[in-house]
GROMACS .gro file of C-alpha atoms in nm:
model
  478
    1MET     CA    1  -3.287 -23.017  -2.374
    2PRO     CA    2  -3.594 -22.852  -2.213
    3ARG     CA    3  -3.560 -22.500  -2.074
    4ILE     CA    4  -3.579 -22.458  -1.698
    5TYR     CA    5  -3.705 -22.118  -1.579
    6THR     CA    6  -3.609 -21.991  -1.233
    7PRO     CA    7  -3.866 -21.782  -1.037
    8LEU     CA    8  -3.668 -21.468  -1.119
    9VAL     CA    9  -3.677 -21.543  -1.493
   10CYS     CA   10  -4.050 -21.618  -1.479
   11CYS     CA   11  -4.112 -21.289  -1.299
   12CYS     CA   12  -3.916 -21.100  -1.563
   13LEU     CA   13  -4.108 -21.270  -1.842
   14LEU     CA   14  -4.440 -21.177  -1.684
   15LEU     CA   15  -4.330 -20.816  -1.643
   16MET     CA   16  -4.216 -20.804  -2.005
   17ALA     CA   17  -4.550 -20.945  -2.124
   18ALA     CA   18  -4.742 -20.693  -1.913
   19ALA     CA   19  -4.530 -20.406  -2.048
   20SER     CA   20  -4.583 -20.524  -2.407
   21SER     CA   21  -4.960 -20.538  -2.350
   22ALA     CA   22  -4.961 -20.195  -2.190
   23GLU     CA   23  -4.770 -20.048  -2.485
   24GLN     CA   24  -5.017 -20.182  -2.742
   25PRO     CA   25  -5.215 -19.888  -2.875
   26PRO     CA   26  -5.592 -19.903  -2.828
   27ASN     CA   27  -5.829 -20.044  -3.082
   28ILE     CA   28  -6.065 -19.789  -3.237
   29VAL     CA   29  -6.423 -19.849  -3.349
   30PHE     CA   30  -6.597 -19.549  -3.506
   31ILE     CA   31  -6.969 -19.609  -3.562
   32MET     CA   32  -7.166 -19.356  -3.764
   33ALA     CA   33  -7.539 -19.357  -3.830
   34ASP     CA   34  -7.686 -19.188  -4.138
   35ASP     CA   35  -7.930 -18.898  -4.087
   36LEU     CA   36  -7.980 -18.969  -3.715
   37GLY     CA   37  -8.096 -18.650  -3.544
   38TYR     CA   38  -7.963 -18.490  -3.228
   39GLY     CA   39  -8.285 -18.586  -3.051
   40ASP     CA   40  -8.329 -18.942  -3.183
   41LEU     CA   41  -8.165 -19.122  -2.888
   42GLY     CA   42  -8.301 -19.165  -2.537
   43CYS     CA   43  -7.981 -19.023  -2.387
   44TYR     CA   44  -8.048 -18.703  -2.584
   45GLY     CA   45  -8.412 -18.676  -2.483
   46GLN     CA   46  -8.598 -18.910  -2.721
   47GLN     CA   47  -8.924 -19.036  -2.566
   48ARG     CA   48  -9.079 -19.264  -2.832
   49ILE     CA   49  -8.791 -19.462  -2.986
   50ALA     CA   50  -8.618 -19.723  -2.771
   51THR     CA   51  -8.236 -19.705  -2.775
   52PRO     CA   52  -8.134 -19.885  -2.452
   53HIS     CA   53  -7.790 -20.001  -2.570
   54LEU     CA   54  -7.676 -19.662  -2.692
   55ASP     CA   55  -7.818 -19.504  -2.378
   56ARG     CA   56  -7.613 -19.752  -2.176
   57MET     CA   57  -7.309 -19.670  -2.385
   58ALA     CA   58  -7.350 -19.303  -2.296
   59ALA     CA   59  -7.390 -19.393  -1.927
   60ASP     CA   60  -7.079 -19.612  -1.937
   61GLY     CA   61  -6.869 -19.346  -2.106
   62VAL     CA   62  -6.885 -18.980  -2.203
   63ARG     CA   63  -7.165 -18.796  -2.379
   64PHE     CA   64  -7.087 -18.480  -2.579
   65SER     CA   65  -7.352 -18.210  -2.604
   66GLN     CA   66  -7.183 -17.982  -2.860
   67HIS     CA   67  -7.038 -18.210  -3.125
   68TYR     CA   68  -7.076 -18.125  -3.494
   69ALA     CA   69  -7.078 -18.337  -3.809
   70GLY     CA   70  -6.849 -18.241  -4.093
   71SER     CA   71  -7.137 -18.112  -4.305
   72THR     CA   72  -7.513 -18.108  -4.334
   73VAL     CA   73  -7.507 -18.382  -4.604
   74CYS     CA   74  -7.330 -18.713  -4.662
   75ALA     CA   75  -7.019 -18.686  -4.881
   76PRO     CA   76  -6.858 -18.370  -4.741
   77SER     CA   77  -6.926 -18.484  -4.386
   78ARG     CA   78  -6.735 -18.804  -4.456
   79CYS     CA   79  -6.453 -18.613  -4.622
   80VAL     CA   80  -6.409 -18.391  -4.316
   81LEU     CA   81  -6.405 -18.702  -4.096
   82MET     CA   82  -6.147 -18.886  -4.305
   83THR     CA   83  -5.910 -18.593  -4.365
   84GLY     CA   84  -5.939 -18.368  -4.059
   85LYS     CA   85  -6.010 -18.062  -4.272
   86HIS     CA   86  -6.325 -17.853  -4.227
   87LEU     CA   87  -6.548 -17.743  -4.514
   88GLY     CA   88  -6.339 -17.435  -4.589
   89HIS     CA   89  -6.044 -17.658  -4.675
   90ALA     CA   90  -6.190 -18.001  -4.759
   91GLU     CA   91  -6.152 -18.127  -5.114
   92VAL     CA   92  -6.509 -18.267  -5.115
   93ARG     CA   93  -6.747 -17.991  -5.004
   94GLY     CA   94  -7.075 -18.111  -5.151
   95ASN     CA   95  -7.262 -18.408  -5.294
   96ARG     CA   96  -7.120 -18.416  -5.643
   97SER     CA   97  -7.145 -18.714  -5.879
   98VAL     CA   98  -6.864 -18.771  -6.129
   99SER     CA   99  -7.010 -19.085  -6.289
  100ASP     CA  100  -7.313 -19.312  -6.268
  101THR     CA  101  -7.146 -19.508  -5.988
  102SER     CA  102  -6.924 -19.264  -5.803
  103GLU     CA  103  -6.932 -18.936  -5.618
  104GLN     CA  104  -6.632 -18.704  -5.629
  105PRO     CA  105  -6.339 -18.920  -5.513
  106LEU     CA  106  -6.063 -18.840  -5.271
  107GLU     CA  107  -5.740 -18.766  -5.453
  108ASP     CA  108  -5.439 -19.000  -5.453
  109ALA     CA  109  -5.238 -18.761  -5.235
  110THR     CA  110  -5.509 -18.737  -4.969
  111LEU     CA  111  -5.399 -18.857  -4.625
  112THR     CA  112  -5.681 -19.031  -4.439
  113ILE     CA  113  -5.726 -19.149  -4.081
  114ALA     CA  114  -5.691 -19.506  -4.205
  115GLU     CA  115  -5.352 -19.433  -4.359
  116VAL     CA  116  -5.226 -19.267  -4.040
  117LEU     CA  117  -5.335 -19.563  -3.828
  118LYS     CA  118  -5.210 -19.817  -4.080
  119GLY     CA  119  -4.869 -19.654  -4.040
  120ARG     CA  120  -4.885 -19.748  -3.672
  121GLY     CA  121  -4.950 -20.113  -3.751
  122TYR     CA  122  -5.330 -20.109  -3.730
  123ALA     CA  123  -5.551 -20.346  -3.925
  124THR     CA  124  -5.808 -20.120  -4.095
  125ALA     CA  125  -6.158 -20.177  -4.231
  126ILE     CA  126  -6.454 -19.979  -4.359
  127VAL     CA  127  -6.789 -20.157  -4.338
  128GLY     CA  128  -7.099 -19.980  -4.462
  129LYS     CA  129  -7.143 -19.663  -4.666
  130TRP     CA  130  -6.828 -19.499  -4.808
  131GLY     CA  131  -6.929 -19.235  -5.064
  132LEU     CA  132  -6.584 -19.091  -5.146
  133GLY     CA  133  -6.503 -19.281  -5.465
  134ASP     CA  134  -6.572 -19.623  -5.613
  135GLN     CA  135  -6.330 -19.898  -5.722
  136HIS     CA  136  -6.255 -19.721  -6.051
  137THR     CA  137  -6.125 -19.404  -5.883
  138SER     CA  138  -5.847 -19.282  -5.655
  139GLY     CA  139  -6.100 -19.256  -5.375
  140PHE     CA  140  -6.161 -19.631  -5.348
  141PRO     CA  141  -6.124 -19.709  -4.975
  142ASN     CA  142  -5.870 -19.986  -5.040
  143LYS     CA  143  -5.652 -19.718  -5.200
  144GLN     CA  144  -5.705 -19.482  -4.905
  145GLY     CA  145  -5.557 -19.688  -4.623
  146PHE     CA  146  -5.822 -19.952  -4.566
  147ASP     CA  147  -5.712 -20.315  -4.576
  148TYR     CA  148  -6.071 -20.430  -4.612
  149SER     CA  149  -6.397 -20.282  -4.736
  150PHE     CA  150  -6.752 -20.411  -4.750
  151GLY     CA  151  -7.077 -20.237  -4.825
  152TYR     CA  152  -7.189 -19.949  -5.045
  153LEU     CA  153  -6.927 -19.752  -5.236
  154GLY     CA  154  -7.167 -19.481  -5.354
  155HIS     CA  155  -7.454 -19.288  -5.197
  156TRP     CA  156  -7.717 -19.369  -5.459
  157HIS     CA  157  -7.654 -19.740  -5.409
  158ALA     CA  158  -7.700 -19.691  -5.035
  159HIS     CA  159  -8.052 -19.558  -5.087
  160ASN     CA  160  -8.181 -19.914  -5.071
  161GLN     CA  161  -8.158 -20.136  -4.764
  162TYR     CA  162  -8.234 -20.436  -4.989
  163PRO     CA  163  -7.986 -20.390  -5.276
  164GLU     CA  164  -7.915 -20.654  -5.538
  165PHE     CA  165  -7.547 -20.654  -5.440
  166LEU     CA  166  -7.287 -20.502  -5.212
  167PHE     CA  167  -6.913 -20.465  -5.265
  168ARG     CA  168  -6.639 -20.659  -5.086
  169ASN     CA  169  -6.300 -20.508  -5.167
  170GLY     CA  170  -6.446 -20.373  -5.490
  171GLU     CA  171  -6.602 -20.699  -5.606
  172LYS     CA  172  -6.978 -20.743  -5.624
  173VAL     CA  173  -7.138 -20.976  -5.372
  174TYR     CA  174  -7.488 -21.063  -5.498
  175LEU     CA  175  -7.775 -21.083  -5.251
  176ASN     CA  176  -8.117 -21.245  -5.250
  177ASN     CA  177  -8.292 -20.922  -5.342
  178PHE     CA  178  -8.452 -20.765  -5.646
  179VAL     CA  179  -8.480 -20.387  -5.670
  180PRO     CA  180  -8.812 -20.285  -5.833
  181GLY     CA  181  -8.750 -20.082  -6.144
  182ALA     CA  182  -8.383 -20.176  -6.166
  183ARG     CA  183  -8.247 -20.381  -6.453
  184PRO     CA  184  -8.211 -20.746  -6.344
  185SER     CA  185  -7.853 -20.831  -6.263
  186GLY     CA  186  -7.877 -21.185  -6.394
  187ALA     CA  187  -7.738 -21.322  -6.070
  188GLY     CA  188  -7.949 -21.533  -5.838
  189ASN     CA  189  -8.320 -21.598  -5.858
  190ALA     CA  190  -8.438 -21.345  -5.602
  191THR     CA  191  -8.781 -21.200  -5.657
  192LYS     CA  192  -8.829 -21.042  -5.314
  193ARG     CA  193  -8.642 -20.869  -5.033
  194GLU     CA  194  -8.456 -21.122  -4.818
  195ASP     CA  195  -8.111 -20.985  -4.730
  196TYR     CA  196  -8.132 -20.671  -4.515
  197ALA     CA  197  -7.814 -20.469  -4.564
  198GLY     CA  198  -7.819 -20.332  -4.209
  199ASP     CA  199  -7.789 -20.683  -4.066
  200LEU     CA  200  -7.522 -20.780  -4.318
  201MET     CA  201  -7.307 -20.482  -4.219
  202ILE     CA  202  -7.311 -20.580  -3.853
  203GLU     CA  203  -7.237 -20.945  -3.931
  204GLU     CA  204  -6.946 -20.845  -4.153
  205ALA     CA  205  -6.808 -20.604  -3.892
  206ARG     CA  206  -6.824 -20.861  -3.615
  207GLU     CA  207  -6.656 -21.127  -3.826
  208TRP     CA  208  -6.378 -20.886  -3.917
  209ILE     CA  209  -6.324 -20.806  -3.548
  210ASN     CA  210  -6.308 -21.179  -3.472
  211GLN     CA  211  -6.031 -21.217  -3.729
  212ASN     CA  212  -5.830 -20.909  -3.630
  213HIS     CA  213  -5.870 -20.853  -3.255
  214SER     CA  214  -5.527 -20.997  -3.167
  215LYS     CA  215  -5.357 -20.681  -3.300
  216PRO     CA  216  -5.451 -20.313  -3.294
  217PHE     CA  217  -5.746 -20.251  -3.525
  218PHE     CA  218  -5.948 -19.961  -3.663
  219LEU     CA  219  -6.304 -20.031  -3.774
  220TYR     CA  220  -6.505 -19.758  -3.942
  221LEU     CA  221  -6.863 -19.885  -3.926
  222SER     CA  222  -7.065 -19.647  -4.144
  223LEU     CA  223  -7.427 -19.758  -4.121
  224ALA     CA  224  -7.691 -19.650  -4.373
  225VAL     CA  225  -7.979 -19.606  -4.127
  226PRO     CA  226  -8.206 -19.428  -4.057
  227HIS     CA  227  -8.157 -19.273  -4.402
  228ALA     CA  228  -8.475 -19.311  -4.607
  229ASN     CA  229  -8.498 -19.604  -4.845
  230ASN     CA  230  -8.547 -19.385  -5.150
  231GLU     CA  231  -8.616 -19.684  -5.374
  232ALA     CA  232  -8.934 -19.738  -5.172
  233GLY     CA  233  -9.067 -19.386  -5.224
  234ASP     CA  234  -9.316 -19.273  -4.959
  235GLU     CA  235  -9.304 -19.613  -4.790
  236GLY     CA  236  -9.005 -19.473  -4.601
  237MET     CA  237  -8.747 -19.692  -4.433
  238GLN     CA  238  -8.793 -20.061  -4.507
  239VAL     CA  239  -8.690 -20.304  -4.235
  240PRO     CA  240  -8.736 -20.679  -4.180
  241ASP     CA  241  -9.009 -20.603  -3.927
  242TYR     CA  242  -9.148 -20.315  -3.724
  243GLY     CA  243  -9.048 -20.478  -3.395
  244PRO     CA  244  -9.203 -20.310  -3.089
  245TYR     CA  245  -9.374 -20.052  -3.312
  246LYS     CA  246  -9.578 -20.301  -3.515
  247ASN     CA  247  -9.910 -20.215  -3.352
  248ARG     CA  248  -9.848 -19.844  -3.299
  249ASP     CA  249 -10.097 -19.609  -3.459
  250TRP     CA  250  -9.820 -19.434  -3.651
  251PRO     CA  251  -9.768 -19.361  -4.022
  252GLN     CA  252  -9.569 -19.634  -4.194
  253PRO     CA  253  -9.257 -19.420  -4.255
  254GLN     CA  254  -9.239 -19.336  -3.882
  255LYS     CA  255  -9.273 -19.702  -3.786
  256GLY     CA  256  -8.995 -19.794  -4.026
  257ALA     CA  257  -8.758 -19.526  -3.902
  258ALA     CA  258  -8.817 -19.615  -3.537
  259ALA     CA  259  -8.772 -19.986  -3.608
  260ALA     CA  260  -8.449 -19.921  -3.800
  261ILE     CA  261  -8.305 -19.714  -3.514
  262THR     CA  262  -8.400 -19.969  -3.249
  263ARG     CA  263  -8.266 -20.255  -3.462
  264MET     CA  264  -7.939 -20.063  -3.507
  265ASP     CA  265  -7.925 -20.001  -3.133
  266SER     CA  266  -7.962 -20.372  -3.058
  267ALA     CA  267  -7.692 -20.462  -3.311
  268ILE     CA  268  -7.449 -20.213  -3.158
  269GLY     CA  269  -7.523 -20.362  -2.818
  270GLY     CA  270  -7.423 -20.702  -2.956
  271LEU     CA  271  -7.099 -20.562  -3.097
  272LEU     CA  272  -7.007 -20.405  -2.761
  273GLU     CA  273  -7.077 -20.736  -2.592
  274GLN     CA  274  -6.852 -20.908  -2.846
  275LEU     CA  275  -6.562 -20.680  -2.748
  276GLU     CA  276  -6.616 -20.784  -2.386
  277THR     CA  277  -6.624 -21.153  -2.476
  278LEU     CA  278  -6.302 -21.122  -2.674
  279GLY     CA  279  -6.134 -20.951  -2.381
  280VAL     CA  280  -6.047 -20.634  -2.574
  281ALA     CA  281  -6.316 -20.394  -2.451
  282ASP     CA  282  -6.096 -20.220  -2.192
  283ASN     CA  283  -5.841 -20.125  -2.455
  284THR     CA  284  -6.093 -20.025  -2.724
  285LEU     CA  285  -6.218 -19.673  -2.787
  286VAL     CA  286  -6.569 -19.692  -2.933
  287VAL     CA  287  -6.731 -19.377  -3.071
  288PHE     CA  288  -7.089 -19.340  -3.192
  289THR     CA  289  -7.227 -19.043  -3.385
  290SER     CA  290  -7.426 -18.937  -3.696
  291ASP     CA  291  -7.320 -18.783  -4.026
  292ASN     CA  292  -7.570 -18.492  -4.018
  293GLY     CA  293  -7.917 -18.399  -3.895
  294PRO     CA  294  -8.244 -18.585  -3.961
  295HIS     CA  295  -8.398 -18.597  -4.308
  296ALA     CA  296  -8.750 -18.525  -4.434
  297GLU     CA  297  -8.758 -18.781  -4.716
  298GLY     CA  298  -8.947 -19.097  -4.803
  299GLY     CA  299  -9.254 -18.976  -4.618
  300PHE     CA  300  -9.064 -18.929  -4.290
  301ASP     CA  301  -9.159 -18.631  -4.075
  302PRO     CA  302  -8.875 -18.530  -3.839
  303GLU     CA  303  -9.122 -18.345  -3.621
  304PHE     CA  304  -9.304 -18.669  -3.537
  305PHE     CA  305  -9.026 -18.782  -3.304
  306HIS     CA  306  -8.879 -18.435  -3.246
  307SER     CA  307  -8.570 -18.574  -3.414
  308SER     CA  308  -8.377 -18.247  -3.388
  309GLY     CA  309  -8.453 -18.223  -3.018
  310PRO     CA  310  -8.435 -17.860  -2.902
  311LEU     CA  311  -8.250 -17.752  -3.216
  312ARG     CA  312  -8.371 -17.565  -3.521
  313GLY     CA  313  -8.341 -17.721  -3.865
  314ILE     CA  314  -8.276 -18.057  -4.026
  315LYS     CA  315  -8.048 -18.207  -4.291
  316ARG     CA  316  -7.936 -17.944  -4.548
  317ASP     CA  317  -7.975 -17.664  -4.295
  318LEU     CA  318  -7.679 -17.488  -4.136
  319TYR     CA  319  -7.884 -17.414  -3.829
  320GLU     CA  320  -7.791 -17.638  -3.537
  321GLY     CA  321  -8.034 -17.918  -3.623
  322GLY     CA  322  -7.859 -17.978  -3.954
  323VAL     CA  323  -7.507 -18.010  -3.818
  324ARG     CA  324  -7.504 -18.072  -3.441
  325VAL     CA  325  -7.517 -18.446  -3.380
  326PRO     CA  326  -7.524 -18.696  -3.093
  327MET     CA  327  -7.182 -18.830  -2.996
  328MET     CA  328  -7.075 -19.057  -2.715
  329ALA     CA  329  -6.768 -19.268  -2.651
  330VAL     CA  330  -6.664 -19.555  -2.426
  331TRP     CA  331  -6.309 -19.660  -2.341
  332PRO     CA  332  -6.319 -19.843  -2.008
  333ALA     CA  333  -5.947 -19.808  -1.942
  334LYS     CA  334  -5.955 -19.430  -1.988
  335ILE     CA  335  -6.307 -19.279  -1.980
  336GLU     CA  336  -6.492 -19.231  -1.654
  337PRO     CA  337  -6.850 -19.367  -1.671
  338GLY     CA  338  -7.124 -19.106  -1.661
  339SER     CA  339  -6.902 -18.828  -1.799
  340GLU     CA  340  -7.043 -18.528  -1.980
  341SER     CA  341  -6.859 -18.286  -2.208
  342ASP     CA  342  -6.971 -17.953  -2.351
  343THR     CA  343  -6.652 -17.914  -2.556
  344ILE     CA  344  -6.732 -17.754  -2.891
  345SER     CA  345  -6.594 -18.014  -3.131
  346GLY     CA  346  -6.641 -18.158  -3.478
  347PHE     CA  347  -6.558 -18.434  -3.724
  348GLN     CA  348  -6.231 -18.262  -3.815
  349ASP     CA  349  -6.109 -18.351  -3.465
  350TRP     CA  350  -6.107 -18.727  -3.509
  351MET     CA  351  -5.791 -18.730  -3.722
  352ALA     CA  352  -5.594 -18.558  -3.444
  353THR     CA  353  -5.769 -18.757  -3.172
  354PHE     CA  354  -5.706 -19.101  -3.321
  355ALA     CA  355  -5.347 -19.011  -3.406
  356ASP     CA  356  -5.302 -18.904  -3.044
  357VAL     CA  357  -5.438 -19.224  -2.890
  358ALA     CA  358  -5.240 -19.437  -3.138
  359GLY     CA  359  -4.914 -19.257  -3.072
  360ALA     CA  360  -4.893 -19.131  -3.431
  361ASP     CA  361  -4.821 -18.788  -3.572
  362ALA     CA  362  -5.127 -18.606  -3.699
  363PRO     CA  363  -5.087 -18.427  -4.034
  364LYS     CA  364  -4.964 -18.071  -3.999
  365GLU     CA  365  -5.234 -17.946  -4.234
  366THR     CA  366  -5.538 -18.026  -4.023
  367ASP     CA  367  -5.816 -17.816  -3.879
  368GLY     CA  368  -5.878 -18.048  -3.585
  369VAL     CA  369  -5.761 -18.077  -3.227
  370SER     CA  370  -5.720 -18.388  -3.016
  371LEU     CA  371  -6.024 -18.456  -2.799
  372VAL     CA  372  -5.836 -18.690  -2.566
  373PRO     CA  373  -5.857 -18.440  -2.273
  374SER     CA  374  -6.235 -18.412  -2.316
  375LEU     CA  375  -6.272 -18.788  -2.353
  376THR     CA  376  -6.062 -18.878  -2.051
  377GLY     CA  377  -6.113 -18.574  -1.831
  378LYS     CA  378  -5.736 -18.534  -1.804
  379GLY     CA  379  -5.520 -18.257  -1.942
  380GLN     CA  380  -5.605 -17.920  -2.094
  381GLN     CA  381  -5.842 -17.929  -2.388
  382GLN     CA  382  -5.738 -17.713  -2.682
  383GLN     CA  383  -6.029 -17.504  -2.808
  384HIS     CA  384  -6.131 -17.419  -3.163
  385PRO     CA  385  -6.113 -17.052  -3.261
  386TYR     CA  386  -6.421 -17.122  -3.475
  387LEU     CA  387  -6.623 -17.393  -3.649
  388TYR     CA  388  -6.706 -17.319  -4.013
  389PHE     CA  389  -6.964 -17.468  -4.252
  390GLU     CA  390  -7.073 -17.400  -4.608
  391PHE     CA  391  -7.334 -17.556  -4.836
  392TYR     CA  392  -7.388 -17.498  -5.207
  393GLU     CA  393  -7.743 -17.619  -5.258
  394GLN     CA  394  -8.069 -17.439  -5.176
  395GLY     CA  395  -7.932 -17.099  -5.275
  396GLY     CA  396  -7.595 -17.135  -5.103
  397LYS     CA  397  -7.531 -17.102  -4.730
  398ARG     CA  398  -7.248 -17.051  -4.485
  399SER     CA  399  -7.216 -17.035  -4.109
  400VAL     CA  400  -6.959 -17.000  -3.834
  401ARG     CA  401  -6.961 -17.060  -3.461
  402VAL     CA  402  -6.730 -16.865  -3.229
  403GLY     CA  403  -6.786 -16.942  -2.862
  404PRO     CA  404  -7.157 -16.890  -2.792
  405TRP     CA  405  -7.209 -16.688  -3.110
  406LYS     CA  406  -7.345 -16.840  -3.430
  407ALA     CA  407  -7.365 -16.656  -3.762
  408VAL     CA  408  -7.570 -16.789  -4.054
  409GLN     CA  409  -7.588 -16.635  -4.401
  410LEU     CA  410  -7.824 -16.754  -4.675
  411GLY     CA  411  -7.854 -16.669  -5.044
  412MET     CA  412  -7.481 -16.695  -5.110
  413ASN     CA  413  -7.542 -16.792  -5.473
  414SER     CA  414  -7.723 -16.468  -5.549
  415LYS     CA  415  -7.567 -16.138  -5.648
  416LYS     CA  416  -7.673 -15.995  -5.314
  417PRO     CA  417  -7.663 -16.253  -5.030
  418ARG     CA  418  -7.907 -16.212  -4.745
  419PRO     CA  419  -7.798 -16.027  -4.431
  420VAL     CA  420  -7.601 -16.225  -4.175
  421GLU     CA  421  -7.815 -16.370  -3.896
  422LEU     CA  422  -7.671 -16.383  -3.544
  423TYR     CA  423  -7.768 -16.609  -3.253
  424ASN     CA  424  -7.639 -16.648  -2.899
  425LEU     CA  425  -7.657 -17.024  -2.843
  426ASP     CA  426  -7.607 -16.991  -2.469
  427ASP     CA  427  -7.933 -16.799  -2.445
  428ASP     CA  428  -8.112 -16.923  -2.757
  429LEU     CA  429  -8.025 -17.284  -2.839
  430GLY     CA  430  -8.318 -17.306  -3.081
  431GLU     CA  431  -8.191 -17.007  -3.286
  432ARG     CA  432  -8.526 -16.831  -3.268
  433ASN     CA  433  -8.406 -16.480  -3.191
  434ASN     CA  434  -8.187 -16.313  -3.453
  435VAL     CA  435  -7.989 -16.049  -3.257
  436ALA     CA  436  -7.777 -15.920  -3.547
  437ALA     CA  437  -7.924 -15.571  -3.520
  438ASP     CA  438  -7.820 -15.552  -3.154
  439HIS     CA  439  -7.458 -15.660  -3.209
  440PRO     CA  440  -7.322 -15.513  -3.535
  441GLU     CA  441  -6.963 -15.544  -3.412
  442ILE     CA  442  -7.003 -15.920  -3.353
  443VAL     CA  443  -7.169 -15.961  -3.693
  444ALA     CA  444  -6.871 -15.785  -3.853
  445ARG     CA  445  -6.622 -16.006  -3.664
  446LEU     CA  446  -6.797 -16.332  -3.753
  447THR     CA  447  -6.834 -16.221  -4.116
  448ARG     CA  448  -6.457 -16.173  -4.129
  449GLU     CA  449  -6.416 -16.522  -3.983
  450MET     CA  450  -6.636 -16.669  -4.256
  451ASP     CA  451  -6.450 -16.479  -4.527
  452GLY     CA  452  -6.113 -16.601  -4.400
  453ALA     CA  453  -6.211 -16.958  -4.314
  454ARG     CA  454  -6.212 -17.096  -4.667
  455SER     CA  455  -5.954 -17.156  -4.934
  456ASP     CA  456  -6.044 -17.133  -5.301
  457SER     CA  457  -6.175 -17.447  -5.469
  458PRO     CA  458  -6.236 -17.468  -5.846
  459ALA     CA  459  -6.510 -17.724  -5.787
  460TYR     CA  460  -6.692 -17.529  -5.517
  461THR     CA  461  -6.767 -17.160  -5.552
  462PHE     CA  462  -7.056 -16.946  -5.442
  463GLY     CA  463  -7.254 -16.762  -5.708
  464ALA     CA  464  -7.546 -16.807  -5.945
  465ALA     CA  465  -7.349 -17.050  -6.161
  466ALA     CA  466  -7.275 -17.266  -5.857
  467ASP     CA  467  -7.642 -17.289  -5.769
  468ALA     CA  468  -7.735 -17.389  -6.122
  469GLU     CA  469  -7.467 -17.660  -6.120
  470ALA     CA  470  -7.581 -17.792  -5.783
  471ALA     CA  471  -7.930 -17.833  -5.923
  472THR     CA  472  -7.797 -18.070  -6.188
  473VAL     CA  473  -7.624 -18.295  -5.935
  474GLY     CA  474  -7.950 -18.429  -5.801
  475PRO     CA  475  -7.883 -18.399  -5.427
  476GLU     CA  476  -8.214 -18.533  -5.301
  477GLY     CA  477  -8.172 -18.833  -5.079
  478ARG     CA  478  -7.795 -18.804  -5.036
   0.00000   0.00000   0.00000
């Protein structure tokens, strides 16, 4: 016998459906570029590279001016992001290979953002560059909370935008490419570059969203541009075409980098449009950022585009240009368009932030704070007592930021490290004027902060032996 609904019953059903929809936690899309500088986007002052979609994203949401990557290079930056622990506590604090195919993996006991969100019923995926352990290790993303993975598992593999294969859930997917100098895989008959990995990542991400948008989802889209294509040497970044820069009187590596950034920008615009079409944009938090500062590899000159903007330094530096990165977010249901935030924040904050928006408990052992107040403009934003960084290559370095003050110390792998440098970022954003001699008491306070910010790690220690070991890792291009 068919059911007959009275107006009162229909009204109740509609209210129940609305309440259920309102209770559904937001989707989360975290997009990270590779080696994109603070000044490489139009919304951060770039004049020569077109990034209209990311500029629109910043205008439609909130743009942060003082956001920091986890590290100045790839692997530790990603570890900080995934675990919520800064470099003084992270288990991966440098680019360290443990085999021909894997960097140092996350340990089995590591709790990642993906695992926290999976516990709240999220579908989870990593598309792009992982770099925290391959399929033979405990760090394999499918063992670290991700339902689905596609892309590069290791950094060295990600040095080529036209690889012979990518990995889907740990299995090789062969492409129509041949890497010069590499041993033929025996799969396919490719003799030239046909399948551009950057395009494949976006296609895979969009297809995954199509299949999973009916429930809460977390997509970590870790793009490998504009990192240099190290397989191509001084040819720089290889792309399908140079787009609007084809006829520019620029060196080839600069054309390639600009084209890669603009192509990425267009692809992200398409993904944002997809969320609108699927009707999930209002309840989706989308974040865009970079894993560290701009590189100087593959013939690319970061000064050509002023890729660090007003900041000093590039990738592998602990000056601002090596670690401060662009970051913007849109969440139409929560973020006011045209918002700006000068909250001092970092990658360690995303664990607490995503747990907060998902209604989950963040791990107790975390160095991050929820950025929801800064994203939404509502509530009191908790502040960091400090931000700490360390780096074991190039003689060993460490730095700390406390309010406007920034301390940098070089030569940490020598018997006598260099004197601590001190900068007031409110007055000297470019870190040109070392005022340590004028403020010995602040130098002493920040030195104590650096000393106390780290826990011991057998794999990462300062000293001459550490520098010699770092030299054997082969960090170039990571």
